[in-house]
Coordinates of C-alpha atoms and ligand atoms in Angstrom, one line a residue:
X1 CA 5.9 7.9 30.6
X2 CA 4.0 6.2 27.8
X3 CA 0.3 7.0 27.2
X4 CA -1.8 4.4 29.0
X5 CA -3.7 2.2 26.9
X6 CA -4.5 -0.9 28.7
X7 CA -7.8 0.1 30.3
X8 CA -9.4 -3.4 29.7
X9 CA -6.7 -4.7 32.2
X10 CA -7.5 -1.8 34.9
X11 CA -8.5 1.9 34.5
X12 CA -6.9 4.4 36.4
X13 CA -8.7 5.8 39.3
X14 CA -11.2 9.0 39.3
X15 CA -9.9 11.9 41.3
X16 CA -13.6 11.9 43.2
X17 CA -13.5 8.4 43.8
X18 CA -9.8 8.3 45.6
X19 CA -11.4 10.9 47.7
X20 CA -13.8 9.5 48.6
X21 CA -11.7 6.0 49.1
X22 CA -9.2 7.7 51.1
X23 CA -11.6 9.5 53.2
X24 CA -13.6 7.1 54.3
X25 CA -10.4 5.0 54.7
X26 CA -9.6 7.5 57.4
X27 CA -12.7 8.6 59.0
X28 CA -15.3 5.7 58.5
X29 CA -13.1 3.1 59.6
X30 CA -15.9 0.9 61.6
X31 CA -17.1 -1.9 60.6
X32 CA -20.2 -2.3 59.0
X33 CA -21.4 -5.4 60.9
X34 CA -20.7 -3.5 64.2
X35 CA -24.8 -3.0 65.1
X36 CA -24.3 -1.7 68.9
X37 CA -22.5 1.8 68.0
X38 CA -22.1 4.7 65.4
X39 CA -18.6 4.0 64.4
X40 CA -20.4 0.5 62.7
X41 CA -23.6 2.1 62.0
X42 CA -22.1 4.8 60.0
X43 CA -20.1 2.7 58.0
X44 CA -23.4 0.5 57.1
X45 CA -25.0 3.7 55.9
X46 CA -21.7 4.1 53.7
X47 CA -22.4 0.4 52.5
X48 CA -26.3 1.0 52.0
X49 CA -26.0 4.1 50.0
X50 CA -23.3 2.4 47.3
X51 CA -25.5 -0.6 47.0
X52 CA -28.1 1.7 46.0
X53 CA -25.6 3.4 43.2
X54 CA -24.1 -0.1 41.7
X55 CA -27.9 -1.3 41.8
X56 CA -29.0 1.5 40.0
X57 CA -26.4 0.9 37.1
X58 CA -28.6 -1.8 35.8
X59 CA -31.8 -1.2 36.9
X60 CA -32.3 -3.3 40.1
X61 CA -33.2 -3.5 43.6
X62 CA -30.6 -2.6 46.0
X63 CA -31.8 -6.1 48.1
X64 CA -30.1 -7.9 45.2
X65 CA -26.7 -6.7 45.4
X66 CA -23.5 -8.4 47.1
X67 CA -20.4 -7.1 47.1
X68 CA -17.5 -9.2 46.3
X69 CA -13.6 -9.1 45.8
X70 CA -14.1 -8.2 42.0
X71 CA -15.9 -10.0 38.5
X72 CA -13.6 -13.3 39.2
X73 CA -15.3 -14.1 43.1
X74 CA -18.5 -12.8 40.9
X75 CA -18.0 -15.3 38.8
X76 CA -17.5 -18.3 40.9
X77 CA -19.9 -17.5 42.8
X78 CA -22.7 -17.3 40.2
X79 CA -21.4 -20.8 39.1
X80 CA -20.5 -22.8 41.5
X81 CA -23.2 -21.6 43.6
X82 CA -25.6 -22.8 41.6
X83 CA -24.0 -26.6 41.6
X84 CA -26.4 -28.5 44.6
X85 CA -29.4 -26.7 42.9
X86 CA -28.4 -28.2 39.8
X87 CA -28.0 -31.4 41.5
X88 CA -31.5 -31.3 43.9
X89 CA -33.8 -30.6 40.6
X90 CA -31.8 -33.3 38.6
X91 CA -30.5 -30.4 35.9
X92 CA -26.8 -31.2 35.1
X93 CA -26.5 -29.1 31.6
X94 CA -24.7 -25.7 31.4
X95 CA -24.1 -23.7 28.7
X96 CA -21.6 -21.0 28.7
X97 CA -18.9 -20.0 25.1
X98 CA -15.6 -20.6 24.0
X99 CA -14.8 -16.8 24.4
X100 CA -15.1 -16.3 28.2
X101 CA -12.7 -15.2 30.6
X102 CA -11.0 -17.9 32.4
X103 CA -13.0 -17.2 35.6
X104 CA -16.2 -18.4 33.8
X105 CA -14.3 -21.5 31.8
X106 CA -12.6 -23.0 35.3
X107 CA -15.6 -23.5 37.3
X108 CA -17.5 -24.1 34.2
X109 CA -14.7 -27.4 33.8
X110 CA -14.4 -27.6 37.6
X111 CA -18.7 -28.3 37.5
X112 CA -17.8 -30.7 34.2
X113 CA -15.0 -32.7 36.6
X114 CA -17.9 -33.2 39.5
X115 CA -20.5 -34.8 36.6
X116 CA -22.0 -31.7 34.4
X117 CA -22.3 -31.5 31.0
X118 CA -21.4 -28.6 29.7
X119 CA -22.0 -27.3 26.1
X120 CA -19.5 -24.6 24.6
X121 CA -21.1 -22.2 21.8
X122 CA -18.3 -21.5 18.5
X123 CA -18.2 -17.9 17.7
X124 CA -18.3 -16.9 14.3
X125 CA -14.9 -15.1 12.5
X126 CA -16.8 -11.7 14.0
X127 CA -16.5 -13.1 17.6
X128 CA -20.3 -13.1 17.9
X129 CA -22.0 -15.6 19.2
X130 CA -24.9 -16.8 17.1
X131 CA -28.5 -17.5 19.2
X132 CA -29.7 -20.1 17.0
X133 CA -26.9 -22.5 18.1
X134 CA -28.1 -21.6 21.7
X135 CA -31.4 -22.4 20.9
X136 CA -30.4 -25.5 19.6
X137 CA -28.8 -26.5 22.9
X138 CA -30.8 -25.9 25.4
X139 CA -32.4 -28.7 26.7
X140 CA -35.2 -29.6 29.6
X141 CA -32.0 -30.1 32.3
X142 CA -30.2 -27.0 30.9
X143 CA -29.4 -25.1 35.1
X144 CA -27.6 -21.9 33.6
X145 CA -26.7 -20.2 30.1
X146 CA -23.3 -17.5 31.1
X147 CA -22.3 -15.4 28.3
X148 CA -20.0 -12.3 28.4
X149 CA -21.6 -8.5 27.8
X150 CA -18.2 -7.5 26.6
X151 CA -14.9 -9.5 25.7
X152 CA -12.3 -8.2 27.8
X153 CA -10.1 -9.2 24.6
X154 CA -11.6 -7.7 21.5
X155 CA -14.3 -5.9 22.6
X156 CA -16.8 -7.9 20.8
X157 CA -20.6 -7.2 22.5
X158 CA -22.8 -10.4 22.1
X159 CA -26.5 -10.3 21.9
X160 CA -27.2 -10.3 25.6
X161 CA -31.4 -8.5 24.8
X162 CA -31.7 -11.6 21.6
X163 CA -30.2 -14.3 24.3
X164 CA -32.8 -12.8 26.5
X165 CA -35.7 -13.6 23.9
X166 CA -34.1 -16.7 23.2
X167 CA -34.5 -17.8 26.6
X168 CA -38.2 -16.0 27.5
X169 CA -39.7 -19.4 27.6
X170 CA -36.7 -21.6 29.7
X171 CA -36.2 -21.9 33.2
X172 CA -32.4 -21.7 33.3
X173 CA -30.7 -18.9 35.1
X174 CA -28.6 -16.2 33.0
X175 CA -25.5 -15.2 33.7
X176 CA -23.7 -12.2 32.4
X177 CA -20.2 -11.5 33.3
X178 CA -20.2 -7.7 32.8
X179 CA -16.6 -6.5 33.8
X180 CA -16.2 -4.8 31.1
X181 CA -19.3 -3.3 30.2
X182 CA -20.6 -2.5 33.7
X183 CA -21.7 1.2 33.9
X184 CA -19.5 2.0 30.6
X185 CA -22.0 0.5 28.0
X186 CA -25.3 1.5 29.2
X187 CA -27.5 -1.3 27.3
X188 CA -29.1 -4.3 27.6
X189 CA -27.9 -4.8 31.8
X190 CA -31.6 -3.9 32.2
X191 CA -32.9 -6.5 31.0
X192 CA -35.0 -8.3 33.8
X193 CA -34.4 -12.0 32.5
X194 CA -30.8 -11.5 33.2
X195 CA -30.6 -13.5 36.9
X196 CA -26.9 -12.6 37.3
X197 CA -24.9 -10.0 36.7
X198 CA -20.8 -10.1 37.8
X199 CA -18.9 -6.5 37.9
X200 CA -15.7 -5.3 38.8
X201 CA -14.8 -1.7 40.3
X202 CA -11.5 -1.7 38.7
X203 CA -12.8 -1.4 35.0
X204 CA -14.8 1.5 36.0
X205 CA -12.2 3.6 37.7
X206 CA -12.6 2.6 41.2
X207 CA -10.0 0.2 43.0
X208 CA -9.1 -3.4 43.1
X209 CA -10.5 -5.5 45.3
X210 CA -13.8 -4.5 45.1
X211 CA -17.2 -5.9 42.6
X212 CA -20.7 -6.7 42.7
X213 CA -23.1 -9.7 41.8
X214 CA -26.4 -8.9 41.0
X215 CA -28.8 -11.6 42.0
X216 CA -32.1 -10.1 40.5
X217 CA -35.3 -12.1 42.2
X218 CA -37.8 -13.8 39.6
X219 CA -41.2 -12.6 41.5
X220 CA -39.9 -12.9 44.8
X221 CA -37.5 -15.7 44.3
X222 CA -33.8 -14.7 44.1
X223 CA -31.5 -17.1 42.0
X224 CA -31.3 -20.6 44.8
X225 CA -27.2 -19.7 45.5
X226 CA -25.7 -21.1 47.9
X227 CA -22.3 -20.3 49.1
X228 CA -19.3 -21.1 48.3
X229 CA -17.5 -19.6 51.4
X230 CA -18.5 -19.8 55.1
X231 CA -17.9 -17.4 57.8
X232 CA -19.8 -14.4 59.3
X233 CA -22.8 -14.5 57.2
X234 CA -22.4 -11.2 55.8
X235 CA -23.7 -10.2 52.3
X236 CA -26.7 -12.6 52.6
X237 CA -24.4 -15.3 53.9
X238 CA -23.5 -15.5 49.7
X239 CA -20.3 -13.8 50.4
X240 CA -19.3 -13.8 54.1
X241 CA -16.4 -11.7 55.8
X242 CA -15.6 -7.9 56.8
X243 CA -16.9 -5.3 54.4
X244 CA -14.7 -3.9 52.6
X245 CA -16.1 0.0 53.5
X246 CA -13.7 2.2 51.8
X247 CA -13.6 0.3 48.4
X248 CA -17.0 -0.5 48.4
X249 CA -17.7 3.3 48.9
X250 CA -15.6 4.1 46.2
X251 CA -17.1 1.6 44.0
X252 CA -20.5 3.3 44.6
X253 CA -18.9 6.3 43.9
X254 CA -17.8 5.7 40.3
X255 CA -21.2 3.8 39.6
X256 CA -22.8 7.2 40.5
X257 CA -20.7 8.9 38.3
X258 CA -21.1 6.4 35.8
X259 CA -25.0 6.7 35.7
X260 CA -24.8 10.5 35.0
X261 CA -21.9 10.2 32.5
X262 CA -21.7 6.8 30.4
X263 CA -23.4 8.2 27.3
X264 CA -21.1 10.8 27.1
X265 CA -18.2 8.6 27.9
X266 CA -19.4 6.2 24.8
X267 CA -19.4 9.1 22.7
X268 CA -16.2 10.3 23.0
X269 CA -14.2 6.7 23.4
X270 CA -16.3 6.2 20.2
X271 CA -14.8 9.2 18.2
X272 CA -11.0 8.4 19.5
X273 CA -11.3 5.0 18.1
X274 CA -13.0 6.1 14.8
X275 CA -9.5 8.3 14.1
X276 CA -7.2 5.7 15.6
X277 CA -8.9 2.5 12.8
X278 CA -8.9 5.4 10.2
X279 CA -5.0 5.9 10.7
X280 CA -4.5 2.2 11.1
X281 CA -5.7 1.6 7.6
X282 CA -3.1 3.2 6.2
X283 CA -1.3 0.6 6.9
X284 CA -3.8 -2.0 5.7
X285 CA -4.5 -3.3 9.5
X286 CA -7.7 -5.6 10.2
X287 CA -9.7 -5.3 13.0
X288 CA -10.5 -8.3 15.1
X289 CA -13.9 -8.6 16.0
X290 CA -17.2 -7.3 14.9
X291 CA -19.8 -4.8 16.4
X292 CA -17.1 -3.6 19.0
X293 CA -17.3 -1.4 22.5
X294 CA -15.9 2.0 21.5
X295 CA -13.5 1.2 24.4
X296 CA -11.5 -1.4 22.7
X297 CA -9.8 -2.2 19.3
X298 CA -8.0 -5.5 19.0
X299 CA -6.1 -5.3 15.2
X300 CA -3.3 -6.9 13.4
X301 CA -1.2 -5.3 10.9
X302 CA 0.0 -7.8 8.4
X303 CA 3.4 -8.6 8.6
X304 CA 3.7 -7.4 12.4
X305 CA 4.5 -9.5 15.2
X306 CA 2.5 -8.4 18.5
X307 CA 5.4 -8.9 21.0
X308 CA 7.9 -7.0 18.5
X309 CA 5.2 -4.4 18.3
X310 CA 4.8 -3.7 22.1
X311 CA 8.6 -3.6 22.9
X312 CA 8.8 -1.0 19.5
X313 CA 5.8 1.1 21.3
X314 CA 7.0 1.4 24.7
X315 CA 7.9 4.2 24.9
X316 CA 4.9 5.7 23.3
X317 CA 2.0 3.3 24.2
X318 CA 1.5 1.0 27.0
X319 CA -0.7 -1.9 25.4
X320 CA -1.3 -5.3 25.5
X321 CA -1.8 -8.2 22.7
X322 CA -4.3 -9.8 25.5
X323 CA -3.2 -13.6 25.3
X324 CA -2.0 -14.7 28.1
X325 CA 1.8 -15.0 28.9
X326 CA 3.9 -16.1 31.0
X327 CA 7.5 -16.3 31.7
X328 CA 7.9 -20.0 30.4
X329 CA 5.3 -20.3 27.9
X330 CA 3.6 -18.2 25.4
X331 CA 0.0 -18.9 24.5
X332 CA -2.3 -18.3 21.6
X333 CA -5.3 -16.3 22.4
X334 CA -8.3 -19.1 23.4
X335 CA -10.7 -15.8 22.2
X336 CA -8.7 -15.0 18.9
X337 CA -8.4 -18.7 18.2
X338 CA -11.8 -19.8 18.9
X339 CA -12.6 -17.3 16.1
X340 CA -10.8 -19.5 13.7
X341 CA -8.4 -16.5 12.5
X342 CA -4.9 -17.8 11.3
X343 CA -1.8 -18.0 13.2
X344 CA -0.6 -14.7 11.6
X345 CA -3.7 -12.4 12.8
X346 CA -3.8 -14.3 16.5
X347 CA 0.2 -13.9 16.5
X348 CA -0.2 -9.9 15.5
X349 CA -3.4 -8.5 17.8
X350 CA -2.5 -6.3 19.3
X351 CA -4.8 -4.4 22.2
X352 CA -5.5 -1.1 22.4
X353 CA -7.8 0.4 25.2
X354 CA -9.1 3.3 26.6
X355 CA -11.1 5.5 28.2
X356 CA -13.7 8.6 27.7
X357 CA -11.0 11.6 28.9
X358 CA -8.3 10.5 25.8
X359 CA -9.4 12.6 22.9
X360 CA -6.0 13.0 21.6
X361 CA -4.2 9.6 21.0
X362 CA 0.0 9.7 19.8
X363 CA -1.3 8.6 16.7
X364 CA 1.4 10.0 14.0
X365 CA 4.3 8.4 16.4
X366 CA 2.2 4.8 16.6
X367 CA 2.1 4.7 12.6
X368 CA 5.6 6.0 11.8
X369 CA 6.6 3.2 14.5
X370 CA 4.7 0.7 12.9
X371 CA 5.9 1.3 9.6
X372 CA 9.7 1.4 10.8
X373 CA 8.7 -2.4 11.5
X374 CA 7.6 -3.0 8.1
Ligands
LIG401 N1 -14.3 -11.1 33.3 C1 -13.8 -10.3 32.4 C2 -14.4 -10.3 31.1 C3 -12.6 -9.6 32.7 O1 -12.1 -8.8 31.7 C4 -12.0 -9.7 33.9 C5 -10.7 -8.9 34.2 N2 -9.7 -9.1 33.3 C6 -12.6 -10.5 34.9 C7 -13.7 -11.2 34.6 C8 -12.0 -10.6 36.3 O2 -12.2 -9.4 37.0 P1 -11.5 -9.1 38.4 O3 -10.2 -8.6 38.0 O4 -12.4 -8.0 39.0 O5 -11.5 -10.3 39.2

């Protein structure tokens, strides 16, 4: 099999958190709504304790954690939740960038289709996005700024503590969609002007199906969402329907391991890509995107096609180029694009990601593959 290096798109499991999955799979089947028995009362104590450990990833109470179905219900809900606020105070501005995952842009355009206004910030050739431009837009009526920690596609970290200063003085709620960066990049999630906060389990080696918003209270106010589903009124009525026990247990689980280990994770993913962009040099590639997370490198080497690339490194490296493609269309990267590179460099990127435990990377078989394309 080829070495893994797609982590952006999902990391593998931990060992102690498919134990812990299983287990409780097994033995803590009840449900956690169930108030008139153990069986349910246990499996609320499960829930309780890994609210606690995803709270305590960025600082916050555990009252102002929901769990959700990943960083994509996150995301809607932080958006569209926010939409008969928006509408009751008579603030119909939003703010969000050209670089965010598609689960921020569609209810972004879904909220522009129903009467918003929505302002999209450029990024500059190093992905970044630049605070002064987000100065300049906000405006009196401006309901919610949402910026990515991480981009799931280069790795690019904007200035979430400077967007905090920028935004000291102004009522509009702050969005962060941290998939990627949740409990791997331990900075700037604790700031307490961020008001929302989306994660996903399956970036941080826990299972699919399972995230977290954080909804962190201003005094004693939490963020005025309302729902965007209806049901059992579970998870503050925000996000109703059955707890998912097992995978939020596991979810917990990998936030508490998280907490003890993400410094030493960013050291050593930080080391494995300072030898893989040395090696890549060689053969004159450029990396794509500026002030990265030492989980990600996004490069072109000149002269290489992406989708050439990947079928040539299959069976050494599973990666990705991170556009998105489908079976009857292929599509430029909106992220690589909106940074204004040329056709050439979008049409090359290639992907590469990984995680903490992957010291030694096939390195001399990636070049001598690349240069058989040359
Ligand atoms: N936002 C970002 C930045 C992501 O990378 C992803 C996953 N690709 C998501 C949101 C969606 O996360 P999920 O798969 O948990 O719905």
């Amino acid at each position: 099999m080829p070495i893994y290096l797609d982590y952006n798109a999902t990391t593998p499991l931990l060992p102690e958190v498919a134990d812990i999955v299983c287990r409780t799979m097994l033995e803590e089947f009840g449900n956690a709504g169930s108030r008139t028995h153990e069986f349910g009362l246990n499996a609320k104590r499960i829930v309780e304790a890994a609210r606690q450990q995803v709270a305590e990833i960025v600082n916050a109470d555990k009252a102002e954690v929901i769990f959700t179905s990943g960083a994509t219900e996150s995301n809607n809900i932080a958006i569209l939740g926010l939409r008969e606020f928006g509408k009751k105070v008579g603030k119909r501005h939003i703010i969000t960038t050209k670089v965010e995952h598609k689960s921020v842009l569609e209810p972004f355009e879904y909220l522009k289709s129903l009467g918003f206004e929505v302002t999209y910030l450029d990024v500059s050739e190093s992905g970044c996005v630049d605070v002064n431009d987000l100065r300049a837009s906000l405006r009196e009526d401006t309901l919610l700024v949402s910026v990515m920690h991480i981009n799931n596609e280069t790795g690019v970290i904007q200035p979430i503590t400077d967007i905090c200063k920028t935004l000291a003085n102004h009522e509009a709620y702050f969005h962060v969609d941290a998939a990627q960066s949740f409990g791997k990049f331990p900075f700037d999630l604790m700031n307490k002007r961020i008001d929302l906060i989306s994660a996903s389990g399956h970036k941080l080696y826990a299972p699919k199906g399972i995230g977290a918003l954080v909804l962190r209270r201003r005094g004693y106010l939490r963020p005025p969402l309302e729902p965007i589903m209806f049901g059992g009124g579970q998870e503050k009525g925000l996000r109703p329907g059955t707890l998912a026990v097992p995978l939020i247990a596991g979810f917990g689980a990998a936030c508490d391991i998280a907490s003890k280990r993400a410094q030493e994770w960013f050291l050593s993913a930080s080391e494995t890509k300072k030898n893989v962009l040395r090696a890549l040099m060689e053969l004159n590639a450029v990396q794509n995107g500026e002030n990265t997370s030492p989980y990600v490198l996004n490069f072109s080497v000149p002269g290489i096609n992406s989708e050439a690339a990947m079928v040539s490194l299959k069976k050494i490296v599973a990666v990705s180029n991170g556009s998105a493609c489908t079976s009857n269309s292929y599509k430029l990267s909106h992220v690589l694009s909106a940074m204004k590179l040329n056709d050439d460099r979008i049409a090359g990127a290639i992907r590469f990601s990984f995680g903490p435990e992957m010291k030694e990377l096939p390195i001399k078989q990636m070049i001598k593959c690349f240069r058989s394309m040359l």
